[in-house]
Coordinates of C-alpha atoms and ligand atoms in Angstrom, one line a residue:
Chain X
M1 CA 137.5 58.4 112.7
R2 CA 137.4 58.3 108.9
I3 CA 134.8 59.4 106.5
S4 CA 134.8 58.2 102.9
V5 CA 133.7 61.0 100.7
T6 CA 132.9 60.8 97.0
D7 CA 133.0 64.2 95.5
T8 CA 130.8 65.5 92.6
N9 CA 133.4 64.4 90.1
G10 CA 133.2 60.8 91.4
T11 CA 136.6 60.8 93.1
Q12 CA 136.8 59.1 96.4
H13 CA 138.6 60.7 99.4
D14 CA 139.3 59.3 102.8
I15 CA 139.1 62.1 105.3
E16 CA 139.6 62.5 109.1
A17 CA 136.8 63.4 111.5
K18 CA 136.7 63.9 115.3
E19 CA 133.9 62.7 117.6
G20 CA 131.3 65.5 117.9
D21 CA 132.2 67.1 114.6
K22 CA 129.5 67.7 112.1
A23 CA 130.2 65.6 109.0
M24 CA 129.9 68.9 107.0
E25 CA 132.7 70.4 109.1
A26 CA 135.0 67.5 108.6
I27 CA 134.4 67.6 104.8
R28 CA 135.0 71.4 104.7
D29 CA 138.1 71.2 106.9
S30 CA 139.6 68.5 104.7
G31 CA 139.7 71.0 101.9
L32 CA 137.0 69.4 99.8
T33 CA 134.5 71.8 98.3
I34 CA 131.1 72.0 100.1
A35 CA 129.1 75.2 99.9
A36 CA 127.5 74.9 103.3
L37 CA 126.3 78.5 102.9
C38 CA 124.6 78.8 106.3
G39 CA 127.5 77.4 108.2
G40 CA 125.6 74.4 109.5
C41 CA 122.5 75.9 111.0
C42 CA 120.1 73.9 108.8
S43 CA 119.0 76.8 106.6
C44 CA 120.5 76.3 103.2
A45 CA 120.6 72.6 102.1
T46 CA 123.9 73.2 100.3
C47 CA 125.6 70.5 102.5
H48 CA 123.3 67.8 101.0
V49 CA 124.9 64.3 100.8
Y50 CA 123.8 60.8 99.9
V51 CA 124.6 58.2 102.5
S52 CA 125.6 54.8 101.1
D53 CA 123.1 51.9 101.5
D54 CA 125.2 50.2 104.1
W55 CA 125.1 53.2 106.4
A56 CA 121.7 54.9 105.8
D57 CA 119.8 53.0 108.5
K58 CA 122.6 53.3 111.1
L59 CA 122.1 57.1 111.3
P60 CA 119.4 58.6 113.6
P61 CA 116.3 59.6 111.6
R62 CA 116.0 63.0 110.1
S63 CA 114.7 65.8 112.3
E64 CA 111.7 67.8 111.3
D65 CA 114.0 70.7 110.3
E66 CA 116.2 68.5 108.2
E67 CA 113.2 66.8 106.6
A68 CA 111.8 70.2 105.6
L69 CA 115.0 71.6 104.2
L70 CA 115.6 68.5 102.1
E71 CA 112.5 69.6 100.1
L72 CA 114.7 72.2 98.5
V73 CA 117.4 70.0 97.1
A74 CA 118.0 69.4 93.4
E75 CA 117.7 65.6 93.6
L76 CA 116.1 64.0 96.7
R77 CA 116.8 60.4 97.3
P78 CA 115.9 58.1 100.2
A79 CA 119.6 58.3 101.2
S80 CA 119.6 62.1 101.2
R81 CA 120.9 63.8 104.4
L82 CA 122.2 67.2 105.4
S83 CA 125.8 66.6 106.4
C84 CA 125.6 69.5 109.0
Q85 CA 123.1 67.4 110.8
I86 CA 125.3 64.3 111.0
I87 CA 127.2 64.4 114.3
M88 CA 130.1 62.1 114.2
E89 CA 130.4 59.4 116.8
P90 CA 132.6 56.2 117.0
A91 CA 129.8 54.1 115.6
F92 CA 130.0 56.1 112.3
D93 CA 133.7 55.4 111.7
G94 CA 134.1 54.6 108.0
I95 CA 130.8 56.1 107.0
E96 CA 130.4 56.6 103.2
L97 CA 129.0 59.8 101.9
E98 CA 128.6 61.1 98.4
L99 CA 128.4 64.9 97.8
S100 CA 125.3 66.0 96.0
S101 CA 125.3 68.7 93.3
D102 CA 123.8 71.1 95.8
T103 CA 127.2 71.3 97.5
N104 CA 129.0 72.9 94.5
L105 CA 130.2 76.4 95.0
Chain L
M1 CA 129.6 87.3 74.0
S2 CA 132.5 85.6 75.7
T3 CA 134.9 85.2 72.8
E4 CA 136.6 88.6 73.2
I5 CA 137.0 88.3 76.9
E6 CA 140.4 87.3 78.2
R7 CA 140.8 89.0 81.5
I8 CA 138.2 89.4 84.3
V9 CA 139.1 91.2 87.4
I10 CA 137.0 91.1 90.6
A11 CA 137.3 93.8 93.2
G12 CA 136.4 92.6 96.6
A13 CA 137.1 89.0 97.8
G14 CA 134.1 88.3 99.9
Q15 CA 131.1 86.0 99.6
A16 CA 130.0 87.5 96.2
G17 CA 133.5 88.0 94.7
V18 CA 134.5 84.4 95.4
Q19 CA 131.3 83.0 94.1
A20 CA 131.6 85.0 90.8
A21 CA 135.2 83.7 90.3
L22 CA 134.2 80.1 90.9
S23 CA 131.0 80.4 88.8
L24 CA 133.0 81.9 85.9
R25 CA 135.0 78.7 85.7
I26 CA 131.8 76.6 85.9
E27 CA 130.4 78.7 83.0
G28 CA 133.5 77.7 81.1
F29 CA 135.7 80.8 81.3
T30 CA 139.3 79.9 80.6
G31 CA 141.0 83.3 80.6
K32 CA 142.6 85.0 83.6
I33 CA 140.7 85.8 86.7
A34 CA 142.1 88.1 89.3
L35 CA 140.3 88.4 92.7
V36 CA 141.5 91.4 94.7
G37 CA 140.6 91.9 98.4
D38 CA 141.8 94.4 100.9
E39 CA 141.5 92.1 103.9
A40 CA 144.6 90.0 104.8
F41 CA 142.6 86.8 105.4
L42 CA 141.4 84.2 103.0
P43 CA 137.8 85.0 102.0
Y44 CA 135.5 84.1 104.8
Q45 CA 131.8 83.9 105.8
R46 CA 130.5 86.7 108.0
P47 CA 127.3 85.2 109.5
P48 CA 129.0 83.2 112.2
L49 CA 130.8 86.4 113.4
S50 CA 127.8 87.5 115.4
K51 CA 126.8 83.9 116.3
A52 CA 128.9 80.7 116.8
Y53 CA 132.3 82.4 116.2
L54 CA 131.7 84.8 119.1
K55 CA 131.0 81.9 121.4
G56 CA 134.2 80.2 120.3
N57 CA 132.3 77.3 118.7
V58 CA 133.9 77.9 115.2
T59 CA 137.5 78.4 114.4
R60 CA 138.8 81.1 112.0
D61 CA 139.8 78.5 109.4
A62 CA 136.3 77.1 109.4
L63 CA 135.0 80.5 108.3
Q64 CA 136.8 80.2 105.0
I65 CA 134.5 80.2 102.0
A66 CA 136.8 78.4 99.6
K67 CA 140.1 76.6 100.4
P68 CA 143.2 78.0 98.8
A69 CA 143.6 74.6 97.0
L70 CA 140.3 75.1 95.3
L71 CA 141.1 78.6 94.2
A72 CA 144.5 77.4 92.9
E73 CA 142.9 74.4 91.1
R74 CA 140.5 76.8 89.4
N75 CA 143.3 79.1 88.4
I76 CA 142.0 82.1 90.3
D77 CA 144.7 84.6 91.1
L78 CA 144.1 85.8 94.6
H79 CA 145.5 89.2 95.6
L80 CA 144.9 89.6 99.3
G81 CA 145.6 92.6 101.4
E82 CA 145.5 94.9 98.4
V83 CA 143.3 97.9 98.2
V84 CA 141.7 98.8 94.9
S85 CA 142.2 102.6 94.7
S86 CA 140.6 103.5 91.4
I87 CA 139.2 102.3 88.1
D88 CA 140.5 103.7 84.8
R89 CA 137.6 103.0 82.5
E90 CA 139.3 104.5 79.5
K91 CA 142.2 102.1 79.7
K92 CA 140.1 99.4 81.3
C93 CA 142.3 98.9 84.2
L94 CA 142.1 98.7 87.9
L95 CA 144.7 100.5 90.0
L96 CA 145.8 99.1 93.3
A97 CA 147.1 101.2 96.2
E98 CA 150.6 99.7 95.7
G99 CA 150.8 101.2 92.3
K100 CA 150.1 98.0 90.5
A101 CA 147.6 97.9 87.7
L102 CA 145.4 95.1 86.5
S103 CA 143.8 95.4 83.1
Y104 CA 140.4 93.9 82.5
D105 CA 137.9 93.1 79.7
R106 CA 135.2 92.7 82.3
L107 CA 135.3 94.1 85.8
I108 CA 133.1 92.9 88.7
L109 CA 132.7 95.1 91.7
A110 CA 132.0 93.1 94.9
T111 CA 133.1 95.5 97.5
G112 CA 130.4 94.8 100.1
T113 CA 129.6 97.2 102.9
R114 CA 131.2 98.8 105.9
S115 CA 129.7 99.4 109.4
R116 CA 127.8 102.7 109.4
P117 CA 129.7 104.9 111.8
L118 CA 127.8 106.7 114.6
S119 CA 128.9 110.3 115.0
I120 CA 128.2 111.0 118.6
P121 CA 130.8 112.0 121.3
G122 CA 132.7 109.0 122.6
A123 CA 132.2 106.7 119.6
N124 CA 136.0 106.2 119.3
L125 CA 136.6 105.3 122.9
P126 CA 138.4 102.1 123.7
G127 CA 135.7 99.5 124.5
V128 CA 133.3 100.8 121.7
V129 CA 133.2 98.3 118.9
M130 CA 131.4 97.6 115.6
L131 CA 131.1 94.2 113.9
R132 CA 131.8 93.6 110.3
T133 CA 135.1 91.8 109.9
V134 CA 136.8 88.8 111.6
T135 CA 139.2 91.3 113.2
D136 CA 136.2 93.1 114.7
A137 CA 134.9 89.8 116.0
D138 CA 138.2 88.9 117.6
C139 CA 138.3 92.2 119.3
L140 CA 134.7 91.9 120.5
A141 CA 135.2 88.3 121.7
R142 CA 138.3 89.5 123.7
L143 CA 136.4 92.4 125.3
L144 CA 133.3 90.2 125.9
G145 CA 135.2 88.0 128.3
G146 CA 135.9 90.7 130.8
A147 CA 132.7 92.8 130.3
R148 CA 129.9 92.9 132.7
Q149 CA 127.5 95.6 131.5
I150 CA 127.0 95.8 127.7
A151 CA 125.2 98.5 125.8
I152 CA 124.1 97.7 122.3
I153 CA 123.3 100.7 120.1
G154 CA 120.9 99.5 117.3
G155 CA 118.4 96.7 117.5
G156 CA 119.1 95.2 114.1
F157 CA 120.0 91.6 113.3
I158 CA 123.7 92.0 114.3
G159 CA 122.9 93.9 117.5
L160 CA 120.3 91.4 118.6
E161 CA 122.3 88.3 117.7
F162 CA 125.1 89.8 119.8
A163 CA 122.7 90.6 122.6
A164 CA 121.6 86.9 122.6
V165 CA 125.2 85.7 122.8
A166 CA 126.0 88.1 125.6
R167 CA 122.9 87.1 127.6
E168 CA 123.8 83.5 127.2
L169 CA 127.1 84.4 128.9
D170 CA 125.0 86.0 131.6
K171 CA 126.2 89.6 130.9
Q172 CA 123.9 92.5 131.7
V173 CA 122.6 93.7 128.3
T174 CA 120.8 96.9 127.2
V175 CA 119.7 97.4 123.6
I176 CA 118.8 100.9 122.4
E177 CA 116.8 101.2 119.2
A178 CA 116.0 104.6 117.6
S179 CA 113.0 103.4 115.6
S180 CA 109.7 102.2 117.1
R181 CA 110.6 98.5 116.9
V182 CA 113.6 96.2 116.5
M183 CA 114.7 95.0 113.0
M184 CA 112.1 97.4 111.7
R185 CA 113.5 97.6 108.1
A186 CA 113.4 93.9 107.5
V187 CA 110.6 92.2 109.5
S188 CA 106.9 92.6 110.2
P189 CA 105.6 94.0 113.5
E190 CA 104.7 90.6 114.8
I191 CA 108.3 89.4 114.4
S192 CA 109.6 92.5 116.0
N193 CA 107.3 92.1 118.9
F194 CA 108.2 88.4 119.4
F195 CA 111.9 89.1 119.5
E196 CA 111.6 92.2 121.7
K197 CA 109.6 90.1 124.2
T198 CA 112.1 87.2 123.9
H199 CA 115.0 89.4 124.7
R200 CA 113.2 90.9 127.6
D201 CA 112.2 87.5 128.9
K202 CA 115.8 86.4 128.7
G203 CA 116.8 89.4 130.9
A204 CA 117.9 92.0 128.4
T205 CA 116.6 95.6 128.6
V206 CA 115.2 96.7 125.2
I207 CA 114.4 100.3 124.7
C208 CA 112.9 101.6 121.4
N209 CA 112.1 105.1 120.2
E210 CA 115.2 106.5 121.9
G211 CA 118.5 107.7 120.4
V212 CA 121.8 107.6 122.1
S213 CA 123.4 111.1 122.3
E214 CA 126.7 110.3 123.9
I215 CA 129.0 107.5 125.0
V216 CA 130.2 108.6 128.4
S217 CA 133.7 108.3 129.7
E218 CA 135.9 109.4 132.6
N219 CA 139.6 109.8 132.0
N220 CA 139.2 108.1 128.6
Q221 CA 137.6 105.2 130.4
L222 CA 134.3 104.0 129.1
K223 CA 131.5 104.6 131.7
G224 CA 128.2 104.1 129.8
I225 CA 125.8 105.7 127.4
R226 CA 123.5 108.6 127.7
L227 CA 120.2 108.8 125.8
A228 CA 118.8 111.9 124.2
S229 CA 116.1 111.8 126.9
G230 CA 118.9 112.2 129.5
K231 CA 118.6 108.6 130.8
E232 CA 122.0 106.9 131.5
F233 CA 123.1 103.3 131.4
P234 CA 126.4 102.1 132.8
A235 CA 128.5 100.0 130.3
D236 CA 132.0 98.6 130.1
L237 CA 131.4 97.5 126.5
V238 CA 129.5 99.3 123.8
M239 CA 128.6 97.7 120.5
I240 CA 127.4 99.9 117.7
G241 CA 125.2 98.1 115.2
V242 CA 123.4 100.8 113.3
G243 CA 123.6 99.3 109.8
A244 CA 126.0 99.3 107.0
L245 CA 127.0 101.6 104.1
P246 CA 127.8 100.2 100.7
N247 CA 131.4 100.6 99.5
C248 CA 130.9 102.5 96.3
G249 CA 133.7 105.1 96.5
I250 CA 135.7 103.7 93.6
A251 CA 132.6 103.3 91.5
E252 CA 131.5 106.8 92.1
A253 CA 135.0 108.3 91.4
A254 CA 134.9 106.4 88.1
G255 CA 131.7 108.1 87.2
L256 CA 129.4 105.1 87.5
A257 CA 125.8 105.7 88.7
V258 CA 125.6 105.4 92.4
E259 CA 122.7 105.9 94.9
D260 CA 123.0 104.1 98.2
G261 CA 124.8 101.4 96.3
I262 CA 126.2 100.9 92.9
L263 CA 123.2 101.0 90.5
V264 CA 122.9 98.1 88.2
N265 CA 120.4 97.0 85.6
D266 CA 118.6 93.6 86.0
A267 CA 121.5 91.9 84.3
L268 CA 123.7 93.3 87.1
Q269 CA 125.6 95.7 84.8
T270 CA 126.5 99.2 86.0
S271 CA 126.1 102.2 83.8
D272 CA 129.3 101.0 82.1
S273 CA 128.2 97.6 80.5
H274 CA 131.8 96.2 80.9
I275 CA 131.5 96.7 84.7
F276 CA 129.2 94.6 86.9
A277 CA 128.4 95.0 90.6
I278 CA 127.1 92.3 92.9
G279 CA 126.4 91.6 96.5
D280 CA 125.9 94.0 99.4
C281 CA 127.4 96.9 97.4
C282 CA 124.9 97.0 94.6
R283 CA 121.3 98.0 94.0
V284 CA 119.3 96.5 91.2
R285 CA 117.3 99.0 89.1
A286 CA 114.2 97.2 87.9
D287 CA 112.4 98.2 84.8
G288 CA 110.7 101.6 84.9
G289 CA 113.4 103.1 87.0
R290 CA 112.0 101.7 90.3
H291 CA 114.9 101.1 92.7
L292 CA 114.8 97.8 94.5
T293 CA 116.2 97.6 98.0
R294 CA 119.8 96.9 98.4
I295 CA 120.0 93.4 99.9
E296 CA 122.6 92.4 102.4
S297 CA 122.6 88.6 102.6
V298 CA 124.6 85.5 101.7
Q299 CA 121.9 84.4 99.4
N300 CA 121.9 87.6 97.4
A301 CA 125.7 87.7 97.3
T302 CA 126.1 84.1 96.0
D303 CA 123.1 84.2 93.6
Q304 CA 124.3 87.5 92.1
G305 CA 127.8 86.1 91.8
R306 CA 126.5 83.2 89.8
H307 CA 124.3 85.4 87.8
A308 CA 127.0 87.9 86.8
A309 CA 129.1 84.9 85.6
Y310 CA 126.2 83.7 83.6
V311 CA 125.6 87.0 82.0
I312 CA 129.3 87.5 81.1
M313 CA 129.7 84.1 79.6
K314 CA 126.2 83.5 78.1
A315 CA 123.8 86.3 77.7
P316 CA 122.2 89.2 79.6
S317 CA 119.2 88.0 81.4
P318 CA 117.2 89.4 84.4
Y319 CA 118.4 88.5 87.9
Q320 CA 115.3 87.1 89.7
A321 CA 116.4 84.9 92.6
V322 CA 114.0 84.8 95.6
P323 CA 115.7 86.3 98.6
W324 CA 116.1 84.3 101.8
F325 CA 117.8 85.1 105.1
W326 CA 118.1 83.6 108.5
S327 CA 119.0 84.9 112.0
D328 CA 119.7 83.0 115.2
Q329 CA 118.8 84.4 118.6
Y330 CA 118.7 82.2 121.6
E331 CA 116.9 79.0 120.8
Y332 CA 114.9 80.7 118.0
K333 CA 115.7 80.5 114.4
L334 CA 114.1 83.1 112.2
Q335 CA 114.0 82.3 108.5
M336 CA 112.7 84.7 105.9
A337 CA 111.8 84.3 102.2
G338 CA 110.9 87.1 99.8
L339 CA 110.8 90.8 100.7
I340 CA 107.9 91.9 102.9
S341 CA 108.4 95.6 103.4
E342 CA 105.5 96.5 101.1
A343 CA 103.1 94.1 102.6
D344 CA 99.5 95.3 103.1
T345 CA 98.1 92.0 104.5
Q346 CA 99.8 89.7 107.0
I347 CA 98.5 86.3 108.2
I348 CA 99.9 84.6 111.2
K349 CA 99.8 80.8 111.6
G350 CA 101.1 78.9 114.6
S351 CA 101.6 80.2 118.0
P352 CA 103.9 83.1 119.0
A353 CA 103.3 82.1 122.6
D354 CA 104.9 78.7 122.0
G355 CA 107.7 80.3 120.0
K356 CA 106.7 78.5 116.8
F357 CA 104.8 80.5 114.1
S358 CA 105.0 82.1 110.7
V359 CA 103.9 85.4 109.2
F360 CA 102.8 85.3 105.6
S361 CA 102.8 88.6 103.7
F362 CA 100.7 89.7 100.8
K363 CA 100.6 92.9 98.7
S364 CA 97.5 93.6 96.7
G365 CA 96.5 90.0 97.0
I366 CA 99.9 88.6 95.8
F367 CA 102.0 86.5 98.1
I368 CA 105.4 88.3 98.6
G369 CA 107.1 86.6 101.5
S370 CA 107.2 84.7 104.8
E371 CA 108.9 85.0 108.1
S372 CA 109.1 81.8 110.2
V373 CA 110.2 81.3 113.8
N374 CA 111.2 77.7 114.5
S375 CA 109.0 76.6 111.6
P376 CA 111.4 75.4 109.0
L377 CA 108.7 73.6 107.0
D378 CA 106.8 76.9 106.5
H379 CA 110.0 78.5 105.3
V380 CA 110.8 75.9 102.8
L381 CA 107.3 75.5 101.4
T382 CA 106.9 79.3 100.9
R383 CA 110.4 79.6 99.4
K384 CA 109.4 77.0 96.8
A385 CA 106.1 78.7 96.3
L386 CA 107.9 82.0 95.6
N387 CA 110.4 80.3 93.3
E388 CA 107.5 78.8 91.3
N389 CA 105.3 81.9 91.4
I390 CA 102.4 80.0 93.0
A391 CA 99.4 82.3 93.5
L392 CA 98.4 81.8 97.1
S393 CA 95.1 83.1 98.1
P394 CA 95.1 85.4 101.2
D395 CA 91.4 84.8 101.8
Y396 CA 91.8 81.0 101.8
L397 CA 94.9 81.1 104.0
S398 CA 93.2 83.5 106.5
D399 CA 90.9 80.7 107.5
A400 CA 92.3 79.5 110.8
T401 CA 91.8 75.8 109.9
V402 CA 93.9 76.1 106.7
S403 CA 97.6 75.4 106.9
I404 CA 100.2 76.9 104.5
K405 CA 100.7 73.4 103.1
Q406 CA 97.0 73.1 102.3
A407 CA 96.9 76.6 100.8
I408 CA 99.8 75.8 98.5
E409 CA 98.2 72.6 97.5
A410 CA 95.0 74.4 96.7
A411 CA 96.8 77.0 94.7
T412 CA 98.7 74.4 92.6
A413 CA 95.6 72.3 92.0
T414 CA 93.7 75.1 90.3
Ligands
FAD1 C1 128.1 90.1 111.7 C2 127.4 89.7 110.5 C3 126.4 88.8 110.5 C4 125.7 88.4 109.3 N1 124.7 87.4 109.4 C5 124.1 87.1 108.2 C6 123.1 86.0 108.3 O1 122.8 85.4 109.3 N2 122.6 85.6 107.1 C7 122.9 86.3 105.9 O2 122.4 85.9 104.8 N3 123.8 87.3 105.9 C8 124.4 87.7 107.0 N4 125.3 88.7 107.0 C9 125.5 89.5 105.7 C10 126.5 88.8 104.8 O3 127.6 88.4 105.5 C11 126.8 89.7 103.6 O4 125.6 90.0 102.9 C12 127.8 89.1 102.6 O5 129.0 88.9 103.2 C13 127.9 90.0 101.4 O6 128.9 89.5 100.6 P1 129.7 90.6 99.7 O7 130.7 89.8 98.9 O8 128.8 91.5 98.9 O9 130.5 91.5 100.7 P2 131.6 91.1 101.7 O10 131.5 89.7 102.1 O11 131.6 92.1 102.8 O12 133.0 91.2 100.9 C14 133.4 92.4 100.3 C15 134.9 92.5 100.4 O13 135.4 93.5 99.6 C16 136.5 94.2 100.3 N5 136.7 95.5 99.7 C17 135.9 96.6 99.8 N6 136.4 97.7 99.2 C18 137.6 97.3 98.6 C19 138.6 97.9 97.8 N7 138.5 99.2 97.5 N8 139.7 97.1 97.4 C20 139.8 95.8 97.8 N9 138.8 95.2 98.5 C21 137.7 95.9 98.9 C22 136.0 94.2 101.7 O14 137.0 94.4 102.6 C23 135.4 92.8 101.8 O15 136.4 91.9 102.2 C24 126.0 89.1 108.1 C25 127.0 90.1 108.1 C26 127.7 90.4 109.3 C27 128.7 91.5 109.2
FES2 S1 125.2 73.9 106.0 FE1 123.3 74.9 105.6 S2 121.9 73.3 105.9 FE2 123.7 72.3 106.3

């Protein structure tokens, strides 16, 4: 599967992801910079991404944990998600994500 | 302040050191940055070592804090596997064990901590482990597979997280804690009680108020542990988790002020203003000489890394970030904000019986922190309240019908 990731400089990258991976892990393992301080356990919000309009409603809704943590981000938008809470499945092949400023190290 | 600075050296390539290096570039530093670390691995995150990594759910590469490509792109010279042996403050240079020297205009000490050793008979036997580095974790994971009876000395975060992993693998687990309750230094009695009960309900034996006097062996083969009271527990794996000691030897030898950590002012400068200390190894001395607690957390390491970079490049300013921390044990996520050790009033909301509750701490009527179990919203709201210095009222919050959200709204409305 592929994920299209736009980094905080606006550069677009096409990265590989496996089914069952968290999107955060795929981004991190591709070598792109993503702070993900808590390692994906929904505690830090430094894996915050924006999902493109075409994809936003294809994802399952935010959990209560995710909803709560998104309160902490620098710029919340309707398309805000924590990439450690997006579990990749075939239906998400080609998903477009933009890294938020919260992901900077 | 930054104009005369050409070379910055960072001793210790962990969470704090890497953050400082990257943040210096973000603050616009264009000179040389050398990041020196004695471990052979690329800088990595430690929290998963007692959690997902032990279960095999996370690979070693995934622990890396920053990819080599990023460090190269930011022009950060990484010196891995090199021990800093001393600081020559006169010549402003750092001496490495290999005889190399790195001169600096500013030095940042980010040397972290090491596991506190336990000096009882048997502590060096094979099968007795501590957990700080990825090498320790690999060793522990290897031993865990074949172990049946595990004794854990110390009921702190690392010991209890390991206990949870071991119970999930259906190992027999005994935790011995010398003080009257688990995680005593960091959490309130309610949280200690909840996790003690949880570990017992999950089948672990938890014993408080007892010290371990000996690790027992026969023909150099681990047999178990003996308590000061004489009680014995068989074990084929012993984990010692009795806290950590700050690595301040090089600072002390260089004549910097040290006291359970390298002492720094609120701008994170040591007693030599060209030398900073950040992360687990430092203790911030607040105004009036009061010593703040040394904090061991990812939040503290990264926020201080950023702050030191800011002070070096911009101007001295007080470090004031709100501490936060998390711990995973079984299906329970504990999240903490602020520091609660000086609390005089604690208010519980939610239901410990249902495994979903928070403890809100006050000191002299001022809100100082929260501890939340499986209640992320409480954690987040109070973290924001602490960040924004919102004056929560303990009297209002103690009303059972008032939620933390309502209390915060009431406080911001006035
Ligand atoms: C098992 C475990 C679980 C944890 N879980 C959590 C958690 O859930 N949440 C949380 O917030 N925190 C957790 N922590 C704490 C967190 O990992 C630390 O607070 C953080 O790593 C501190 O960063 P640091 O850079 O100060 O120190 P470190 O990351 O320890 O880095 C210091 C580095 O300096 C090196 N060094 C020391 N002396 C020298 C020298 N003389 N020369 C060269 N190099 C030197 C050390 O070897 C080390 O690599 C955990 C820690 C452990 C061990
Ligand atoms: S990595 Fe921390 S919340 Fe996603």
